[in-house]
PDB file of C-alpha atoms and ligand atoms in Angstrom:
ATOM      1  CA  MET A   1       0.000   0.000   0.000  1.00 94.00           C
ATOM      2  CA  GLY A   2       1.252   3.449  -0.705  1.00 94.00           C
ATOM      3  CA  GLY A   3       0.464   7.089  -1.024  1.00 91.00           C
ATOM      4  CA  CYS A   4      -2.798   7.251   0.946  1.00 90.00           C
ATOM      5  CA  GLY A   5      -2.885  10.471   2.950  1.00 91.00           C
ATOM      6  CA  GLY A   6      -5.606  10.399   5.598  1.00 93.00           C
ATOM      7  CA  LEU A   7      -5.394   6.659   6.224  1.00 95.00           C
ATOM      8  CA  ALA A   8      -4.989   6.357  10.008  1.00 96.00           C
ATOM      9  CA  SER A   9      -5.509   2.681  10.684  1.00 96.00           C
ATOM     10  CA  LEU A  10      -5.252  -0.588   8.901  1.00 95.00           C
ATOM     11  CA  SER A  11      -6.695  -3.938   9.925  1.00 95.00           C
ATOM     12  CA  ILE A  12      -4.859  -6.969   8.581  1.00 95.00           C
ATOM     13  CA  GLY A  13      -5.176  -9.671  11.248  1.00 91.00           C
ATOM     14  CA  HIS A  14      -7.714 -11.616   9.123  1.00 93.00           C
ATOM     15  CA  LEU A  15      -5.247 -11.904   6.200  1.00 95.00           C
ATOM     16  CA  THR A  16      -3.795 -15.064   7.663  1.00 91.00           C
ATOM     17  CA  SER A  17      -1.824 -16.046   4.530  1.00 94.00           C
ATOM     18  CA  LEU A  18      -0.145 -12.669   4.216  1.00 96.00           C
ATOM     19  CA  ALA A  19       3.577 -13.169   3.688  1.00 97.00           C
ATOM     20  CA  SER A  20       4.811  -9.786   2.580  1.00 98.00           C
ATOM     21  CA  LEU A  21       3.787  -6.327   3.760  1.00 97.00           C
ATOM     22  CA  ARG A  22       4.955  -3.186   1.990  1.00 98.00           C
ATOM     23  CA  LEU A  23       3.834   0.222   3.293  1.00 97.00           C
ATOM     24  CA  VAL A  24       5.142   3.316   1.562  1.00 97.00           C
ATOM     25  CA  ASP A  25       4.366   6.995   2.074  1.00 96.00           C
ATOM     26  CA  LEU A  26       1.449   6.762   4.500  1.00 97.00           C
ATOM     27  CA  PRO A  27       1.856  10.031   6.402  1.00 96.00           C
ATOM     28  CA  ASP A  28      -1.124   9.551   8.724  1.00 97.00           C
ATOM     29  CA  LEU A  29      -0.969   5.840   9.490  1.00 97.00           C
ATOM     30  CA  CYS A  30      -0.942   5.338  13.291  1.00 97.00           C
ATOM     31  CA  PHE A  31      -2.313   1.845  13.921  1.00 97.00           C
ATOM     32  CA  ILE A  32      -2.060  -1.537  12.281  1.00 97.00           C
ATOM     33  CA  GLU A  33      -4.457  -3.975  13.892  1.00 95.00           C
ATOM     34  CA  GLY A  34      -3.838  -7.704  13.931  1.00 94.00           C
ATOM     35  CA  LEU A  35      -0.066  -7.726  13.506  1.00 93.00           C
ATOM     36  CA  SER A  36       0.343 -10.072  16.435  1.00 89.00           C
ATOM     37  CA  PHE A  37      -1.539 -12.784  14.474  1.00 88.00           C
ATOM     38  CA  LEU A  38       0.872 -12.690  11.545  1.00 92.00           C
ATOM     39  CA  GLN A  39       4.288 -14.190  10.846  1.00 90.00           C
ATOM     40  CA  LEU A  40       5.472 -12.086   7.944  1.00 96.00           C
ATOM     41  CA  HIS A  41       8.175 -13.236   5.595  1.00 97.00           C
ATOM     42  CA  SER A  42       9.152  -9.766   4.484  1.00 98.00           C
ATOM     43  CA  VAL A  43       8.314  -6.247   5.664  1.00 98.00           C
ATOM     44  CA  TYR A  44       9.097  -2.939   3.941  1.00 98.00           C
ATOM     45  CA  LEU A  45       8.275   0.321   5.731  1.00 98.00           C
ATOM     46  CA  LYS A  46       9.132   3.629   4.124  1.00 97.00           C
ATOM     47  CA  ASP A  47       7.825   6.992   5.313  1.00 96.00           C
ATOM     48  CA  VAL A  48       5.236   5.907   7.872  1.00 96.00           C
ATOM     49  CA  PRO A  49       6.221   8.574  10.426  1.00 95.00           C
ATOM     50  CA  LYS A  50       3.228   8.312  12.763  1.00 96.00           C
ATOM     51  CA  LEU A  51       3.132   4.570  13.295  1.00 97.00           C
ATOM     52  CA  LYS A  52       2.779   3.977  17.053  1.00 97.00           C
ATOM     53  CA  ALA A  53       5.568   2.269  18.952  1.00 95.00           C
ATOM     54  CA  LYS A  54       3.041  -0.218  20.324  1.00 94.00           C
ATOM     55  CA  CYS A  55       2.276  -1.428  16.780  1.00 95.00           C
ATOM     56  CA  ILE A  56       5.893  -1.422  15.709  1.00 96.00           C
ATOM     57  CA  SER A  57       6.817  -3.720  18.576  1.00 95.00           C
ATOM     58  CA  GLN A  58       4.303  -6.333  17.327  1.00 95.00           C
ATOM     59  CA  PHE A  59       6.035  -7.008  14.019  1.00 95.00           C
ATOM     60  CA  ARG A  60       7.543 -10.470  13.606  1.00 94.00           C
ATOM     61  CA  VAL A  61       9.662 -10.773  10.481  1.00 96.00           C
ATOM     62  CA  GLN A  62      11.116 -14.059   9.306  1.00 96.00           C
ATOM     63  CA  LYS A  63      13.341 -13.262   6.357  1.00 98.00           C
ATOM     64  CA  SER A  64      13.733  -9.659   5.261  1.00 98.00           C
ATOM     65  CA  LEU A  65      13.152  -6.269   6.888  1.00 98.00           C
ATOM     66  CA  SER A  66      13.527  -2.935   5.109  1.00 98.00           C
ATOM     67  CA  VAL A  67      12.975   0.377   6.923  1.00 98.00           C
ATOM     68  CA  SER A  68      13.668   4.039   6.283  1.00 96.00           C
ATOM     69  CA  SER A  69      13.531   5.172   9.896  1.00 95.00           C
ATOM     70  CA  PRO A  70      16.150   4.223  12.507  1.00 94.00           C
ATOM     71  CA  VAL A  71      13.580   5.057  15.204  1.00 94.00           C
ATOM     72  CA  ILE A  72      11.183   2.429  13.856  1.00 95.00           C
ATOM     73  CA  LEU A  73      14.027  -0.029  13.471  1.00 96.00           C
ATOM     74  CA  ASN A  74      15.141   0.394  17.059  1.00 94.00           C
ATOM     75  CA  HIS A  75      11.575   0.046  18.381  1.00 94.00           C
ATOM     76  CA  MET A  76      11.432  -3.312  16.634  1.00 95.00           C
ATOM     77  CA  LEU A  77      14.876  -4.354  17.772  1.00 94.00           C
ATOM     78  CA  SER A  78      14.100  -3.645  21.393  1.00 93.00           C
ATOM     79  CA  ALA A  79      10.729  -5.462  21.398  1.00 93.00           C
ATOM     80  CA  LYS A  80      10.640  -8.579  23.530  1.00 90.00           C
ATOM     81  CA  GLY A  81      10.866 -11.735  21.419  1.00 88.00           C
ATOM     82  CA  PHE A  82      11.918  -9.962  18.217  1.00 92.00           C
ATOM     83  CA  THR A  83      14.642 -11.753  16.284  1.00 92.00           C
ATOM     84  CA  VAL A  84      16.388  -9.783  13.587  1.00 95.00           C
ATOM     85  CA  PRO A  85      15.821 -11.574  10.253  1.00 97.00           C
ATOM     86  CA  GLU A  86      18.493 -12.749   7.824  1.00 98.00           C
ATOM     87  CA  PHE A  87      18.254  -9.628   5.603  1.00 98.00           C
ATOM     88  CA  LEU A  88      18.153  -6.096   7.015  1.00 98.00           C
ATOM     89  CA  ASN A  89      17.974  -3.059   4.723  1.00 98.00           C
ATOM     90  CA  LEU A  90      18.073   0.627   5.618  1.00 97.00           C
ATOM     91  CA  ILE A  91      16.530   2.580   2.763  1.00 97.00           C
ATOM     92  CA  ASN A  92      16.310   6.314   2.086  1.00 96.00           C
ATOM     93  CA  CYS A  93      17.335   7.110   5.620  1.00 95.00           C
ATOM     94  CA  LYS A  94      17.536  10.879   6.219  1.00 93.00           C
ATOM     95  CA  GLU A  95      19.263  10.887   9.614  1.00 93.00           C
ATOM     96  CA  PRO A  96      22.933  11.874   9.746  1.00 93.00           C
ATOM     97  CA  SER A  97      23.776   8.917  11.978  1.00 92.00           C
ATOM     98  CA  VAL A  98      22.284   5.607  13.039  1.00 92.00           C
ATOM     99  CA  SER A  99      23.110   3.118  15.737  1.00 91.00           C
ATOM    100  CA  PHE A 100      21.612  -0.282  16.433  1.00 93.00           C
ATOM    101  CA  GLU A 101      19.900  -1.149  19.690  1.00 91.00           C
ATOM    102  CA  GLU A 102      22.544  -3.438  21.127  1.00 88.00           C
ATOM    103  CA  SER A 103      20.230  -5.485  23.298  1.00 89.00           C
ATOM    104  CA  ALA A 104      18.681  -7.034  20.161  1.00 91.00           C
ATOM    105  CA  ASN A 105      19.314 -10.601  19.077  1.00 91.00           C
ATOM    106  CA  PHE A 106      21.413 -10.283  15.919  1.00 94.00           C
ATOM    107  CA  SER A 107      22.425 -13.925  15.715  1.00 95.00           C
ATOM    108  CA  SER A 108      20.404 -14.542  12.506  1.00 96.00           C
ATOM    109  CA  LEU A 109      21.427 -11.379  10.667  1.00 97.00           C
ATOM    110  CA  ARG A 110      23.643 -12.266   7.707  1.00 98.00           C
ATOM    111  CA  TYR A 111      23.083  -9.511   5.136  1.00 98.00           C
ATOM    112  CA  LEU A 112      22.981  -5.786   5.865  1.00 98.00           C
ATOM    113  CA  SER A 113      22.438  -3.217   3.125  1.00 98.00           C
ATOM    114  CA  LEU A 114      22.113   0.561   3.124  1.00 98.00           C
ATOM    115  CA  TYR A 115      20.497   2.229   0.150  1.00 98.00           C
ATOM    116  CA  ASN A 116      20.291   5.874  -0.898  1.00 97.00           C
ATOM    117  CA  SER A 117      20.789   7.276   2.576  1.00 96.00           C
ATOM    118  CA  GLU A 118      22.179  10.571   3.801  1.00 95.00           C
ATOM    119  CA  MET A 119      24.025   9.345   6.865  1.00 95.00           C
ATOM    120  CA  ARG A 120      27.564  10.600   7.338  1.00 96.00           C
ATOM    121  CA  SER A 121      28.796   7.484   9.084  1.00 94.00           C
ATOM    122  CA  LEU A 122      27.872   3.840   9.330  1.00 94.00           C
ATOM    123  CA  PRO A 123      26.482   2.546  12.626  1.00 91.00           C
ATOM    124  CA  ILE A 124      29.429   2.629  14.983  1.00 86.00           C
ATOM    125  CA  ASN A 125      28.385  -0.649  16.560  1.00 90.00           C
ATOM    126  CA  LEU A 126      28.435  -2.751  13.365  1.00 94.00           C
ATOM    127  CA  LYS A 127      30.983  -4.894  15.143  1.00 92.00           C
ATOM    128  CA  CYS A 128      28.261  -6.355  17.363  1.00 91.00           C
ATOM    129  CA  LEU A 129      26.578  -8.006  14.333  1.00 95.00           C
ATOM    130  CA  SER A 130      28.406 -11.211  15.003  1.00 94.00           C
ATOM    131  CA  SER A 131      26.917 -13.340  12.176  1.00 97.00           C
ATOM    132  CA  LEU A 132      27.073 -10.733   9.426  1.00 98.00           C
ATOM    133  CA  THR A 133      28.596 -12.133   6.223  1.00 98.00           C
ATOM    134  CA  LYS A 134      27.746  -9.469   3.645  1.00 98.00           C
ATOM    135  CA  LEU A 135      27.633  -5.671   3.916  1.00 98.00           C
ATOM    136  CA  GLY A 136      26.348  -3.592   0.999  1.00 98.00           C
ATOM    137  CA  ILE A 137      26.457   0.215   0.826  1.00 98.00           C
ATOM    138  CA  TYR A 138      24.753   1.742  -2.195  1.00 98.00           C
ATOM    139  CA  GLY A 139      24.183   5.396  -2.994  1.00 98.00           C
ATOM    140  CA  CYS A 140      25.317   6.860   0.343  1.00 97.00           C
ATOM    141  CA  PRO A 141      27.465   9.810  -0.807  1.00 97.00           C
ATOM    142  CA  ASN A 142      28.017  11.320   2.654  1.00 96.00           C
ATOM    143  CA  ILE A 143      29.736   8.312   4.214  1.00 97.00           C
ATOM    144  CA  SER A 144      33.470   8.860   4.176  1.00 96.00           C
ATOM    145  CA  SER A 145      34.926   5.943   6.135  1.00 96.00           C
ATOM    146  CA  LEU A 146      34.183   2.550   7.672  1.00 97.00           C
ATOM    147  CA  PRO A 147      33.880   1.713  11.368  1.00 96.00           C
ATOM    148  CA  ASP A 148      35.315  -1.517  12.807  1.00 95.00           C
ATOM    149  CA  LEU A 149      33.657  -4.453  11.076  1.00 97.00           C
ATOM    150  CA  PRO A 150      32.651  -7.833  12.512  1.00 96.00           C
ATOM    151  CA  SER A 151      35.162 -10.594  11.884  1.00 96.00           C
ATOM    152  CA  SER A 152      32.426 -12.788  10.337  1.00 97.00           C
ATOM    153  CA  LEU A 153      32.275 -10.501   7.267  1.00 98.00           C
ATOM    154  CA  GLN A 154      33.205 -12.210   3.977  1.00 98.00           C
ATOM    155  CA  HIS A 155      31.844  -9.840   1.369  1.00 98.00           C
ATOM    156  CA  ILE A 156      31.683  -6.056   1.124  1.00 98.00           C
ATOM    157  CA  CYS A 157      30.112  -4.167  -1.731  1.00 98.00           C
ATOM    158  CA  VAL A 158      30.304  -0.367  -2.144  1.00 98.00           C
ATOM    159  CA  ARG A 159      28.586   1.352  -5.076  1.00 98.00           C
ATOM    160  CA  ARG A 160      27.762   4.981  -5.834  1.00 98.00           C
ATOM    161  CA  CYS A 161      29.555   6.201  -2.683  1.00 98.00           C
ATOM    162  CA  GLU A 162      32.397   8.384  -3.972  1.00 97.00           C
ATOM    163  CA  ARG A 163      33.918   9.374  -0.630  1.00 97.00           C
ATOM    164  CA  LEU A 164      33.797   5.887   0.804  1.00 98.00           C
ATOM    165  CA  LYS A 165      35.187   4.430  -2.395  1.00 98.00           C
ATOM    166  CA  GLU A 166      38.200   6.692  -2.072  1.00 97.00           C
ATOM    167  CA  SER A 167      38.653   5.750   1.562  1.00 97.00           C
ATOM    168  CA  CYS A 168      38.684   2.044   0.633  1.00 97.00           C
ATOM    169  CA  GLN A 169      41.511   2.270  -1.912  1.00 96.00           C
ATOM    170  CA  THR A 170      44.612   0.197  -1.395  1.00 95.00           C
ATOM    171  CA  PRO A 171      47.161   0.836   0.020  1.00 95.00           C
ATOM    172  CA  ASP A 172      46.697   4.302   1.518  1.00 95.00           C
ATOM    173  CA  GLY A 173      42.925   4.711   2.003  1.00 96.00           C
ATOM    174  CA  GLU A 174      41.875   5.345   5.611  1.00 97.00           C
ATOM    175  CA  SER A 175      39.427   2.416   5.531  1.00 97.00           C
ATOM    176  CA  TRP A 176      41.640  -0.014   3.652  1.00 97.00           C
ATOM    177  CA  PRO A 177      42.974  -1.714   6.838  1.00 97.00           C
ATOM    178  CA  LYS A 178      39.361  -2.460   7.841  1.00 96.00           C
ATOM    179  CA  ILE A 179      38.675  -4.423   4.654  1.00 97.00           C
ATOM    180  CA  ALA A 180      42.079  -5.766   3.671  1.00 96.00           C
ATOM    181  CA  SER A 181      41.341  -9.224   5.057  1.00 96.00           C
ATOM    182  CA  ILE A 182      37.801  -9.516   3.654  1.00 97.00           C
ATOM    183  CA  ARG A 183      37.705 -12.199   1.007  1.00 96.00           C
ATOM    184  CA  CYS A 184      35.391 -10.594  -1.513  1.00 98.00           C
ATOM    185  CA  LYS A 185      35.457  -6.821  -2.149  1.00 97.00           C
ATOM    186  CA  GLU A 186      33.460  -4.992  -4.796  1.00 98.00           C
ATOM    187  CA  ILE A 187      34.315  -1.301  -4.589  1.00 96.00           C
ATOM    188  CA  GLU A 188      32.997   0.547  -7.639  1.00 92.00           C
TER     189      GLU A 188
HETATM  190  C1  LIG B 201      24.645  14.842   2.378  1.00 55.39           C
HETATM  191  O1  LIG B 201      25.310  15.500   1.336  1.00 55.39           O
HETATM  192  C2  LIG B 201      24.491  16.358   0.581  1.00 55.39           C
HETATM  193  C3  LIG B 201      25.297  16.868  -0.596  1.00 55.39           C
HETATM  194  O2  LIG B 201      26.595  17.192  -0.232  1.00 55.39           O
HETATM  195  C4  LIG B 201      23.957  17.466   1.477  1.00 55.39           C
HETATM  196  O3  LIG B 201      23.100  18.317   0.745  1.00 55.39           O
HETATM  197  C5  LIG B 201      23.200  16.851   2.629  1.00 55.39           C
HETATM  198  O4  LIG B 201      22.771  17.836   3.536  1.00 55.39           O
HETATM  199  C6  LIG B 201      24.065  15.847   3.350  1.00 55.39           C
HETATM  200  N1  LIG B 201      23.274  15.193   4.380  1.00 55.39           N
HETATM  201  C7  LIG B 201      23.705  15.035   5.633  1.00 55.39           C
HETATM  202  C8  LIG B 201      22.758  14.364   6.571  1.00 55.39           C
HETATM  203  O5  LIG B 201      24.787  15.384   5.984  1.00 55.39           O
HETATM  204  C1  LIG B 202      18.758 -15.457  19.452  1.00 55.39           C
HETATM  205  O1  LIG B 202      18.012 -16.048  18.397  1.00 55.39           O
HETATM  206  C2  LIG B 202      18.376 -17.380  18.086  1.00 55.39           C
HETATM  207  C3  LIG B 202      17.503 -17.858  16.939  1.00 55.39           C
HETATM  208  O2  LIG B 202      17.486 -16.996  15.910  1.00 55.39           O
HETATM  209  C4  LIG B 202      18.183 -18.269  19.313  1.00 55.39           C
HETATM  210  O3  LIG B 202      18.647 -19.563  19.013  1.00 55.39           O
HETATM  211  C5  LIG B 202      18.980 -17.715  20.470  1.00 55.39           C
HETATM  212  O4  LIG B 202      18.683 -18.463  21.634  1.00 55.39           O
HETATM  213  C6  LIG B 202      18.592 -16.255  20.724  1.00 55.39           C
HETATM  214  N1  LIG B 202      19.431 -15.704  21.777  1.00 55.39           N
HETATM  215  C7  LIG B 202      18.924 -15.052  22.820  1.00 55.39           C
HETATM  216  C8  LIG B 202      19.954 -14.514  23.786  1.00 55.39           C
HETATM  217  O5  LIG B 202      17.733 -14.888  22.984  1.00 55.39           O
END
């Protein structure tokens, strides 16, 4: 669903086969009823600024979560019983910096991607994502260096990030030591 100004609540608990939920540009959406009955495979939330924390904490996501707001993300991460899915994507994030709620269970998270975001730095606590194998950073022109990365990382991909690309160059780039030992690097 997308682009419905004025829509304040949504009732989906009766859609028991629902696997994928995509909500985009719903400026007035506050409540989603029935979330606690659903086990969603994938969830995509972009520009749903008024969604209540109580609803956000009811999401259960099995495979893939995409969000534009770090506030929403951290409400989910700190909810009791929430397990971070295998794929986590930050999309069109406007905040200058983001950090992950460290109390969350990240043991299933293997792929983290950031798309078209304005942040100036990556989450400083990326190192706590102890199962992460692939990190992708796409279209984030304001990021200029990498933080410490988890030792589980096997693949890093950087595209359309001019400053970060420069920082990742061998042998003198500031971030090169952080990625030198990563097996697969795609820096374009
Ligand atoms: C990111 O960079 C653009 C272009 O340089 C700038 O307009 C924008 O304000 C920056 N965003 C942040 C959050 O720093
Ligand atoms: C974290 O989640 C995994 C399953 O994804 C589970 O096996 C493990 O017990 C959880 N750890 C904690 C501390 O809850």
